[in-house]
Amino acid sequence: MAGLRRVVMFPFPFRSHIAPMLQLAELLCERGLAVTVIHTTFNAPDAARHPELTFVRMNECLPDDVADPGADLVEQMLELNDACAAPFREALEWVARRGQAGRRGEVACAVIDGQWYAAIAAAAEVGVPVLALRTDSSATLNFMLNYSRLYSDGYLPIKEEKRDEVVPPVNPLRGRDMIRVDGSDAERVREFIARVDKATRTSAIGVVVNTFQAIEELEISNIQRQLLGRPVFAVGPMHRMIRAPEEHGLHAPDLGCVAWLHAHPPRSVLYVSLGSVARIDRAVFDEMAWGLAGSGVPTLWVVRPASITGCDDAPLLPQGLTDILVDGRVKVVTWAPQRDVLAHPAVGGFWTHCGWNSTLESICEGVPMLAQPCFGDQTVNARYVTHQWGIGLEFGPVFDRARVAEAVRTLMVGEEGAVLREKARGLKAIASQCVAEGGAAGAAMDRLVHFMLSFCVLT
């Protein structure tokens, strides 16, 4: 390892953040860089799956409520930043010192998840050039960098009568699409976004985004303008560029569901998954179940343990719906190998929370979406899916079993669904061109590596 240039990486300890950070680490290794991943003990990544990476565990001390599955998400992120800034700084300094001794490779820079605002500032203070990795979309980062302006110009807080109006500074987003976390204090949400904004503007030398220029060109340009010309590297979709297997995180996938798909005709199955973190009310879950039953569409449904508010176990289907399991039309699993599922020819639609990883994976397989955003950036992504790219439908403000069944049938067997499917296939072709040899994603990665190698840490 001596003589290699080393990149230090620090993922935020949520599955949806860890996966793209490790994808980027794999891509950097393929280009000749050594990578050290500093990580929390909380939700630690599986080091055994990545033997080419060096893992350094921090010894953070977290408040008890941080690990609670029902914790307030915004408070959780704020507390993680408070608790992990000092341990991260200590770990980063240790890695940098070892590199200077020539034993593990000289540190070129750090790549830190954009939600770690405290760690981004700490790395800059130590003297390590730091890039912020955004595991969300460029549209989301553009919104966050405009957040203070939206308040000063009176667009925020959202006025009820303007929820359906487009907000010009972040067009095509409407008032209802603004980032929110239901149940969290609005001022704490504002505080968190302001801290992320400040760290990105004052401490990061550039931004890496898991997206591709063809779908977010204007948003990338807006971010560069906000950051006064600092580079924005659109290196996605990264999951299509790596050889490493899918990261399954905290839940073991039911591999039998792929075999179940084999028995179905092309584009006949609806895949339903609301991601690894989102929790919904029991009433919403029941309406989903009855709506799926009423649609008549074959369904593969991920029902994650603790995904229902107030229930730490796997939720049971409403009484009277066991017949849909008996006849095999709906298969319920606790987790699925999502990329394999979306790539399966039997899958014709994806009912999704519109997390960015899921959105990208669906785009790359040409699968149209039913959007049910739950919190955070998901409302932003849902708006782009349904309005900007025209590859999905959104549920209206009224969510009941009849409307669920209607939306499912529209997507899967209706004429409108056929149009969405055709547009989705078009985006898939663009994504495939992007990751092909000589494509835009590889060129962006090459530019990123060249940029990283232009720095030298002198601490």
PDB file of N, CA and C in Angstrom, residues 239-319:
ATOM      1  N   HIS A 239     -24.576   2.499  -8.925  1.00  0.00           N
ATOM      2  CA  HIS A 239     -24.836   1.064  -8.760  1.00  0.00           C
ATOM      3  C   HIS A 239     -24.716   0.306 -10.073  1.00  0.00           C
ATOM      4  N   ARG A 240     -24.824   1.017 -11.201  1.00  0.00           N
ATOM      5  CA  ARG A 240     -24.689   0.374 -12.506  1.00  0.00           C
ATOM      6  C   ARG A 240     -23.228   0.295 -12.962  1.00  0.00           C
ATOM      7  N   MET A 241     -22.325   0.894 -12.209  1.00  0.00           N
ATOM      8  CA  MET A 241     -20.929   0.965 -12.632  1.00  0.00           C
ATOM      9  C   MET A 241     -20.012   0.031 -11.855  1.00  0.00           C
ATOM     10  N   ILE A 242     -20.541  -0.646 -10.851  1.00  0.00           N
ATOM     11  CA  ILE A 242     -19.687  -1.445  -9.983  1.00  0.00           C
ATOM     12  C   ILE A 242     -19.953  -2.937 -10.169  1.00  0.00           C
ATOM     13  N   ARG A 243     -18.952  -3.727  -9.782  1.00  0.00           N
ATOM     14  CA  ARG A 243     -19.088  -5.181  -9.834  1.00  0.00           C
ATOM     15  C   ARG A 243     -19.538  -5.757  -8.504  1.00  0.00           C
ATOM     16  N   ALA A 244     -19.458  -4.935  -7.433  1.00  0.00           N
ATOM     17  CA  ALA A 244     -19.781  -5.425  -6.092  1.00  0.00           C
ATOM     18  C   ALA A 244     -21.261  -5.772  -5.993  1.00  0.00           C
ATOM     19  N   PRO A 245     -21.626  -6.746  -5.147  1.00  0.00           N
ATOM     20  CA  PRO A 245     -23.038  -7.124  -4.986  1.00  0.00           C
ATOM     21  C   PRO A 245     -23.832  -6.047  -4.269  1.00  0.00           C
ATOM     22  N   GLU A 246     -25.128  -6.162  -4.354  1.00  0.00           N
ATOM     23  CA  GLU A 246     -26.033  -5.217  -3.697  1.00  0.00           C
ATOM     24  C   GLU A 246     -25.852  -5.258  -2.192  1.00  0.00           C
ATOM     25  N   GLU A 247     -25.854  -4.065  -1.570  1.00  0.00           N
ATOM     26  CA  GLU A 247     -25.787  -3.973  -0.116  1.00  0.00           C
ATOM     27  C   GLU A 247     -27.182  -4.178   0.465  1.00  0.00           C
ATOM     28  N   HIS A 248     -27.340  -5.187   1.307  1.00  0.00           N
ATOM     29  CA  HIS A 248     -28.661  -5.470   1.864  1.00  0.00           C
ATOM     30  C   HIS A 248     -28.837  -4.915   3.267  1.00  0.00           C
ATOM     31  N   GLY A 249     -27.774  -4.478   3.893  1.00  0.00           N
ATOM     32  CA  GLY A 249     -27.887  -3.790   5.168  1.00  0.00           C
ATOM     33  C   GLY A 249     -28.446  -4.633   6.292  1.00  0.00           C
ATOM     34  N   LEU A 250     -29.421  -4.075   6.996  1.00  0.00           N
ATOM     35  CA  LEU A 250     -29.907  -4.670   8.233  1.00  0.00           C
ATOM     36  C   LEU A 250     -30.907  -5.785   8.016  1.00  0.00           C
ATOM     37  N   HIS A 251     -31.405  -5.971   6.803  1.00  0.00           N
ATOM     38  CA  HIS A 251     -32.442  -6.964   6.550  1.00  0.00           C
ATOM     39  C   HIS A 251     -31.953  -7.987   5.534  1.00  0.00           C
ATOM     40  N   ALA A 252     -32.121  -9.269   5.833  1.00  0.00           N
ATOM     41  CA  ALA A 252     -31.756 -10.325   4.898  1.00  0.00           C
ATOM     42  C   ALA A 252     -32.846 -10.462   3.845  1.00  0.00           C
ATOM     43  N   PRO A 253     -32.505 -10.424   2.564  1.00  0.00           N
ATOM     44  CA  PRO A 253     -33.534 -10.490   1.522  1.00  0.00           C
ATOM     45  C   PRO A 253     -34.094 -11.892   1.367  1.00  0.00           C
ATOM     46  N   ASP A 254     -35.350 -11.956   0.966  1.00  0.00           N
ATOM     47  CA  ASP A 254     -35.997 -13.214   0.638  1.00  0.00           C
ATOM     48  C   ASP A 254     -35.700 -13.508  -0.831  1.00  0.00           C
ATOM     49  N   LEU A 255     -34.698 -14.352  -1.080  1.00  0.00           N
ATOM     50  CA  LEU A 255     -34.285 -14.623  -2.451  1.00  0.00           C
ATOM     51  C   LEU A 255     -35.325 -15.431  -3.213  1.00  0.00           C
ATOM     52  N   GLY A 256     -36.252 -16.080  -2.483  1.00  0.00           N
ATOM     53  CA  GLY A 256     -37.294 -16.853  -3.131  1.00  0.00           C
ATOM     54  C   GLY A 256     -38.262 -16.003  -3.932  1.00  0.00           C
ATOM     55  N   CYS A 257     -38.299 -14.708  -3.670  1.00  0.00           N
ATOM     56  CA  CYS A 257     -39.253 -13.867  -4.388  1.00  0.00           C
ATOM     57  C   CYS A 257     -38.875 -13.730  -5.858  1.00  0.00           C
ATOM     58  N   VAL A 258     -37.591 -13.874  -6.192  1.00  0.00           N
ATOM     59  CA  VAL A 258     -37.189 -13.816  -7.596  1.00  0.00           C
ATOM     60  C   VAL A 258     -37.712 -15.039  -8.333  1.00  0.00           C
ATOM     61  N   ALA A 259     -37.619 -16.202  -7.683  1.00  0.00           N
ATOM     62  CA  ALA A 259     -38.191 -17.417  -8.287  1.00  0.00           C
ATOM     63  C   ALA A 259     -39.697 -17.271  -8.460  1.00  0.00           C
ATOM     64  N   TRP A 260     -40.359 -16.619  -7.503  1.00  0.00           N
ATOM     65  CA  TRP A 260     -41.806 -16.384  -7.596  1.00  0.00           C
ATOM     66  C   TRP A 260     -42.119 -15.536  -8.825  1.00  0.00           C
ATOM     67  N   LEU A 261     -41.264 -14.565  -9.123  1.00  0.00           N
ATOM     68  CA  LEU A 261     -41.479 -13.715 -10.291  1.00  0.00           C
ATOM     69  C   LEU A 261     -41.384 -14.507 -11.592  1.00  0.00           C
ATOM     70  N   HIS A 262     -40.566 -15.559 -11.613  1.00  0.00           N
ATOM     71  CA  HIS A 262     -40.391 -16.341 -12.840  1.00  0.00           C
ATOM     72  C   HIS A 262     -41.719 -16.883 -13.370  1.00  0.00           C
ATOM     73  N   ALA A 263     -42.676 -17.084 -12.488  1.00  0.00           N
ATOM     74  CA  ALA A 263     -43.943 -17.700 -12.894  1.00  0.00           C
ATOM     75  C   ALA A 263     -44.934 -16.705 -13.481  1.00  0.00           C
ATOM     76  N   HIS A 264     -44.534 -15.437 -13.613  1.00  0.00           N
ATOM     77  CA  HIS A 264     -45.476 -14.409 -14.070  1.00  0.00           C
ATOM     78  C   HIS A 264     -45.083 -13.865 -15.441  1.00  0.00           C
ATOM     79  N   PRO A 265     -46.070 -13.448 -16.228  1.00  0.00           N
ATOM     80  CA  PRO A 265     -45.793 -12.894 -17.561  1.00  0.00           C
ATOM     81  C   PRO A 265     -45.038 -11.566 -17.466  1.00  0.00           C
ATOM     82  N   PRO A 266     -44.429 -11.146 -18.562  1.00  0.00           N
ATOM     83  CA  PRO A 266     -43.706  -9.864 -18.572  1.00  0.00           C
ATOM     84  C   PRO A 266     -44.596  -8.687 -18.175  1.00  0.00           C
ATOM     85  N   ARG A 267     -44.017  -7.800 -17.352  1.00  0.00           N
ATOM     86  CA  ARG A 267     -44.631  -6.531 -16.944  1.00  0.00           C
ATOM     87  C   ARG A 267     -45.985  -6.689 -16.269  1.00  0.00           C
ATOM     88  N   SER A 268     -46.208  -7.822 -15.598  1.00  0.00           N
ATOM     89  CA  SER A 268     -47.513  -8.068 -14.982  1.00  0.00           C
ATOM     90  C   SER A 268     -47.531  -7.828 -13.472  1.00  0.00           C
ATOM     91  N   VAL A 269     -46.352  -7.756 -12.833  1.00  0.00           N
ATOM     92  CA  VAL A 269     -46.274  -7.699 -11.373  1.00  0.00           C
ATOM     93  C   VAL A 269     -45.953  -6.278 -10.908  1.00  0.00           C
ATOM     94  N   LEU A 270     -46.655  -5.838  -9.887  1.00  0.00           N
ATOM     95  CA  LEU A 270     -46.337  -4.582  -9.210  1.00  0.00           C
ATOM     96  C   LEU A 270     -45.434  -4.890  -8.018  1.00  0.00           C
ATOM     97  N   TYR A 271     -44.306  -4.191  -7.941  1.00  0.00           N
ATOM     98  CA  TYR A 271     -43.396  -4.321  -6.805  1.00  0.00           C
ATOM     99  C   TYR A 271     -43.653  -3.159  -5.861  1.00  0.00           C
ATOM    100  N   VAL A 272     -43.857  -3.464  -4.571  1.00  0.00           N
ATOM    101  CA  VAL A 272     -44.174  -2.446  -3.572  1.00  0.00           C
ATOM    102  C   VAL A 272     -43.120  -2.466  -2.472  1.00  0.00           C
ATOM    103  N   SER A 273     -42.445  -1.339  -2.255  1.00  0.00           N
ATOM    104  CA  SER A 273     -41.491  -1.218  -1.155  1.00  0.00           C
ATOM    105  C   SER A 273     -41.344   0.253  -0.792  1.00  0.00           C
ATOM    106  N   LEU A 274     -41.452   0.543   0.497  1.00  0.00           N
ATOM    107  CA  LEU A 274     -41.309   1.914   0.982  1.00  0.00           C
ATOM    108  C   LEU A 274     -39.958   2.133   1.653  1.00  0.00           C
ATOM    109  N   GLY A 275     -38.959   1.328   1.283  1.00  0.00           N
ATOM    110  CA  GLY A 275     -37.597   1.594   1.707  1.00  0.00           C
ATOM    111  C   GLY A 275     -37.232   1.030   3.058  1.00  0.00           C
ATOM    112  N   SER A 276     -36.061   1.450   3.553  1.00  0.00           N
ATOM    113  CA  SER A 276     -35.477   0.858   4.752  1.00  0.00           C
ATOM    114  C   SER A 276     -35.743   1.646   6.027  1.00  0.00           C
ATOM    115  N   VAL A 277     -36.331   2.829   5.925  1.00  0.00           N
ATOM    116  CA  VAL A 277     -36.498   3.681   7.104  1.00  0.00           C
ATOM    117  C   VAL A 277     -37.942   4.112   7.324  1.00  0.00           C
ATOM    118  N   ALA A 278     -38.680   4.378   6.263  1.00  0.00           N
ATOM    119  CA  ALA A 278     -40.013   4.990   6.370  1.00  0.00           C
ATOM    120  C   ALA A 278     -40.956   4.144   7.223  1.00  0.00           C
ATOM    121  N   ARG A 279     -41.762   4.821   8.015  1.00  0.00           N
ATOM    122  CA  ARG A 279     -42.804   4.187   8.823  1.00  0.00           C
ATOM    123  C   ARG A 279     -44.135   4.838   8.473  1.00  0.00           C
ATOM    124  N   ILE A 280     -45.190   4.042   8.402  1.00  0.00           N
ATOM    125  CA  ILE A 280     -46.507   4.562   8.059  1.00  0.00           C
ATOM    126  C   ILE A 280     -47.499   4.187   9.155  1.00  0.00           C
ATOM    127  N   ASP A 281     -48.611   4.896   9.182  1.00  0.00           N
ATOM    128  CA  ASP A 281     -49.657   4.599  10.158  1.00  0.00           C
ATOM    129  C   ASP A 281     -50.370   3.295   9.797  1.00  0.00           C
ATOM    130  N   ARG A 282     -50.927   2.662  10.819  1.00  0.00           N
ATOM    131  CA  ARG A 282     -51.649   1.416  10.599  1.00  0.00           C
ATOM    132  C   ARG A 282     -52.805   1.606   9.619  1.00  0.00           C
ATOM    133  N   ALA A 283     -53.493   2.736   9.721  1.00  0.00           N
ATOM    134  CA  ALA A 283     -54.625   2.971   8.833  1.00  0.00           C
ATOM    135  C   ALA A 283     -54.178   3.035   7.377  1.00  0.00           C
ATOM    136  N   VAL A 284     -53.017   3.656   7.113  1.00  0.00           N
ATOM    137  CA  VAL A 284     -52.489   3.736   5.752  1.00  0.00           C
ATOM    138  C   VAL A 284     -52.115   2.344   5.255  1.00  0.00           C
ATOM    139  N   PHE A 285     -51.477   1.564   6.115  1.00  0.00           N
ATOM    140  CA  PHE A 285     -51.103   0.200   5.763  1.00  0.00           C
ATOM    141  C   PHE A 285     -52.332  -0.622   5.372  1.00  0.00           C
ATOM    142  N   ASP A 286     -53.390  -0.509   6.148  1.00  0.00           N
ATOM    143  CA  ASP A 286     -54.605  -1.282   5.854  1.00  0.00           C
ATOM    144  C   ASP A 286     -55.220  -0.870   4.518  1.00  0.00           C
ATOM    145  N   GLU A 287     -55.236   0.428   4.242  1.00  0.00           N
ATOM    146  CA  GLU A 287     -55.779   0.879   2.957  1.00  0.00           C
ATOM    147  C   GLU A 287     -54.907   0.397   1.800  1.00  0.00           C
ATOM    148  N   MET A 288     -53.589   0.368   1.999  1.00  0.00           N
ATOM    149  CA  MET A 288     -52.703  -0.208   0.981  1.00  0.00           C
ATOM    150  C   MET A 288     -53.089  -1.658   0.707  1.00  0.00           C
ATOM    151  N   ALA A 289     -53.253  -2.436   1.787  1.00  0.00           N
ATOM    152  CA  ALA A 289     -53.549  -3.859   1.653  1.00  0.00           C
ATOM    153  C   ALA A 289     -54.865  -4.089   0.915  1.00  0.00           C
ATOM    154  N   TRP A 290     -55.914  -3.396   1.346  1.00  0.00           N
ATOM    155  CA  TRP A 290     -57.219  -3.572   0.707  1.00  0.00           C
ATOM    156  C   TRP A 290     -57.197  -3.077  -0.738  1.00  0.00           C
ATOM    157  N   GLY A 291     -56.470  -1.986  -0.986  1.00  0.00           N
ATOM    158  CA  GLY A 291     -56.375  -1.473  -2.349  1.00  0.00           C
ATOM    159  C   GLY A 291     -55.655  -2.435  -3.273  1.00  0.00           C
ATOM    160  N   LEU A 292     -54.562  -3.018  -2.796  1.00  0.00           N
ATOM    161  CA  LEU A 292     -53.847  -4.007  -3.599  1.00  0.00           C
ATOM    162  C   LEU A 292     -54.730  -5.218  -3.880  1.00  0.00           C
ATOM    163  N   ALA A 293     -55.472  -5.645  -2.864  1.00  0.00           N
ATOM    164  CA  ALA A 293     -56.377  -6.777  -3.050  1.00  0.00           C
ATOM    165  C   ALA A 293     -57.440  -6.460  -4.091  1.00  0.00           C
ATOM    166  N   GLY A 294     -57.956  -5.228  -4.048  1.00  0.00           N
ATOM    167  CA  GLY A 294     -59.015  -4.847  -4.977  1.00  0.00           C
ATOM    168  C   GLY A 294     -58.545  -4.575  -6.387  1.00  0.00           C
ATOM    169  N   SER A 295     -57.255  -4.366  -6.568  1.00  0.00           N
ATOM    170  CA  SER A 295     -56.751  -4.031  -7.901  1.00  0.00           C
ATOM    171  C   SER A 295     -56.739  -5.229  -8.838  1.00  0.00           C
ATOM    172  N   GLY A 296     -56.601  -6.429  -8.281  1.00  0.00           N
ATOM    173  CA  GLY A 296     -56.495  -7.625  -9.104  1.00  0.00           C
ATOM    174  C   GLY A 296     -55.133  -7.826  -9.745  1.00  0.00           C
ATOM    175  N   VAL A 297     -54.148  -6.996  -9.370  1.00  0.00           N
ATOM    176  CA  VAL A 297     -52.817  -7.042  -9.982  1.00  0.00           C
ATOM    177  C   VAL A 297     -51.882  -7.903  -9.129  1.00  0.00           C
ATOM    178  N   PRO A 298     -51.143  -8.841  -9.715  1.00  0.00           N
ATOM    179  CA  PRO A 298     -50.148  -9.603  -8.948  1.00  0.00           C
ATOM    180  C   PRO A 298     -49.121  -8.663  -8.325  1.00  0.00           C
ATOM    181  N   THR A 299     -48.790  -8.903  -7.057  1.00  0.00           N
ATOM    182  CA  THR A 299     -47.979  -7.944  -6.312  1.00  0.00           C
ATOM    183  C   THR A 299     -46.925  -8.649  -5.478  1.00  0.00           C
ATOM    184  N   LEU A 300     -45.704  -8.116  -5.522  1.00  0.00           N
ATOM    185  CA  LEU A 300     -44.634  -8.487  -4.600  1.00  0.00           C
ATOM    186  C   LEU A 300     -44.482  -7.322  -3.628  1.00  0.00           C
ATOM    187  N   TRP A 301     -44.783  -7.558  -2.343  1.00  0.00           N
ATOM    188  CA  TRP A 301     -44.901  -6.474  -1.364  1.00  0.00           C
ATOM    189  C   TRP A 301     -43.882  -6.681  -0.241  1.00  0.00           C
ATOM    190  N   VAL A 302     -43.006  -5.705  -0.072  1.00  0.00           N
ATOM    191  CA  VAL A 302     -42.050  -5.711   1.038  1.00  0.00           C
ATOM    192  C   VAL A 302     -42.715  -5.068   2.247  1.00  0.00           C
ATOM    193  N   VAL A 303     -42.904  -5.847   3.295  1.00  0.00           N
ATOM    194  CA  VAL A 303     -43.457  -5.342   4.555  1.00  0.00           C
ATOM    195  C   VAL A 303     -42.387  -5.527   5.616  1.00  0.00           C
ATOM    196  N   ARG A 304     -41.655  -4.478   5.858  1.00  0.00           N
ATOM    197  CA  ARG A 304     -40.498  -4.508   6.751  1.00  0.00           C
ATOM    198  C   ARG A 304     -40.920  -4.534   8.213  1.00  0.00           C
ATOM    199  N   PRO A 305     -40.251  -5.300   9.066  1.00  0.00           N
ATOM    200  CA  PRO A 305     -40.527  -5.208  10.502  1.00  0.00           C
ATOM    201  C   PRO A 305     -40.343  -3.770  10.987  1.00  0.00           C
ATOM    202  N   ALA A 306     -41.182  -3.362  11.919  1.00  0.00           N
ATOM    203  CA  ALA A 306     -41.138  -2.006  12.494  1.00  0.00           C
ATOM    204  C   ALA A 306     -41.459  -0.921  11.477  1.00  0.00           C
ATOM    205  N   SER A 307     -42.126  -1.281  10.389  1.00  0.00           N
ATOM    206  CA  SER A 307     -42.466  -0.271   9.381  1.00  0.00           C
ATOM    207  C   SER A 307     -43.802   0.412   9.660  1.00  0.00           C
ATOM    208  N   ILE A 308     -44.512  -0.064  10.685  1.00  0.00           N
ATOM    209  CA  ILE A 308     -45.774   0.550  11.084  1.00  0.00           C
ATOM    210  C   ILE A 308     -45.544   1.327  12.381  1.00  0.00           C
ATOM    211  N   THR A 309     -45.974   2.561  12.416  1.00  0.00           N
ATOM    212  CA  THR A 309     -45.805   3.388  13.605  1.00  0.00           C
ATOM    213  C   THR A 309     -46.421   2.703  14.821  1.00  0.00           C
ATOM    214  N   GLY A 310     -45.596   2.575  15.872  1.00  0.00           N
ATOM    215  CA  GLY A 310     -46.081   1.968  17.103  1.00  0.00           C
ATOM    216  C   GLY A 310     -46.038   0.457  17.124  1.00  0.00           C
ATOM    217  N   CYS A 311     -45.490  -0.163  16.073  1.00  0.00           N
ATOM    218  CA  CYS A 311     -45.414  -1.632  15.996  1.00  0.00           C
ATOM    219  C   CYS A 311     -43.978  -2.025  15.680  1.00  0.00           C
ATOM    220  N   ASP A 312     -43.317  -2.730  16.610  1.00  0.00           N
ATOM    221  CA  ASP A 312     -41.926  -3.126  16.407  1.00  0.00           C
ATOM    222  C   ASP A 312     -41.781  -4.465  15.699  1.00  0.00           C
ATOM    223  N   ASP A 313     -42.868  -5.165  15.483  1.00  0.00           N
ATOM    224  CA  ASP A 313     -42.825  -6.464  14.820  1.00  0.00           C
ATOM    225  C   ASP A 313     -43.319  -6.339  13.379  1.00  0.00           C
ATOM    226  N   ALA A 314     -43.276  -7.453  12.662  1.00  0.00           N
ATOM    227  CA  ALA A 314     -43.830  -7.463  11.309  1.00  0.00           C
ATOM    228  C   ALA A 314     -45.341  -7.299  11.387  1.00  0.00           C
ATOM    229  N   PRO A 315     -45.909  -6.282  10.756  1.00  0.00           N
ATOM    230  CA  PRO A 315     -47.354  -6.059  10.851  1.00  0.00           C
ATOM    231  C   PRO A 315     -48.141  -7.135  10.132  1.00  0.00           C
ATOM    232  N   LEU A 316     -49.299  -7.468  10.676  1.00  0.00           N
ATOM    233  CA  LEU A 316     -50.175  -8.454  10.078  1.00  0.00           C
ATOM    234  C   LEU A 316     -51.117  -7.790   9.091  1.00  0.00           C
ATOM    235  N   LEU A 317     -51.473  -8.518   8.045  1.00  0.00           N
ATOM    236  CA  LEU A 317     -52.462  -8.009   7.105  1.00  0.00           C
ATOM    237  C   LEU A 317     -53.816  -7.886   7.790  1.00  0.00           C
ATOM    238  N   PRO A 318     -54.653  -6.979   7.327  1.00  0.00           N
ATOM    239  CA  PRO A 318     -55.993  -6.849   7.914  1.00  0.00           C
ATOM    240  C   PRO A 318     -56.731  -8.183   7.867  1.00  0.00           C
ATOM    241  N   GLN A 319     -57.517  -8.429   8.889  1.00  0.00           N
ATOM    242  CA  GLN A 319     -58.281  -9.669   8.954  1.00  0.00           C
ATOM    243  C   GLN A 319     -59.205  -9.782   7.731  1.00  0.00           C
TER     244      GLN A 319
END
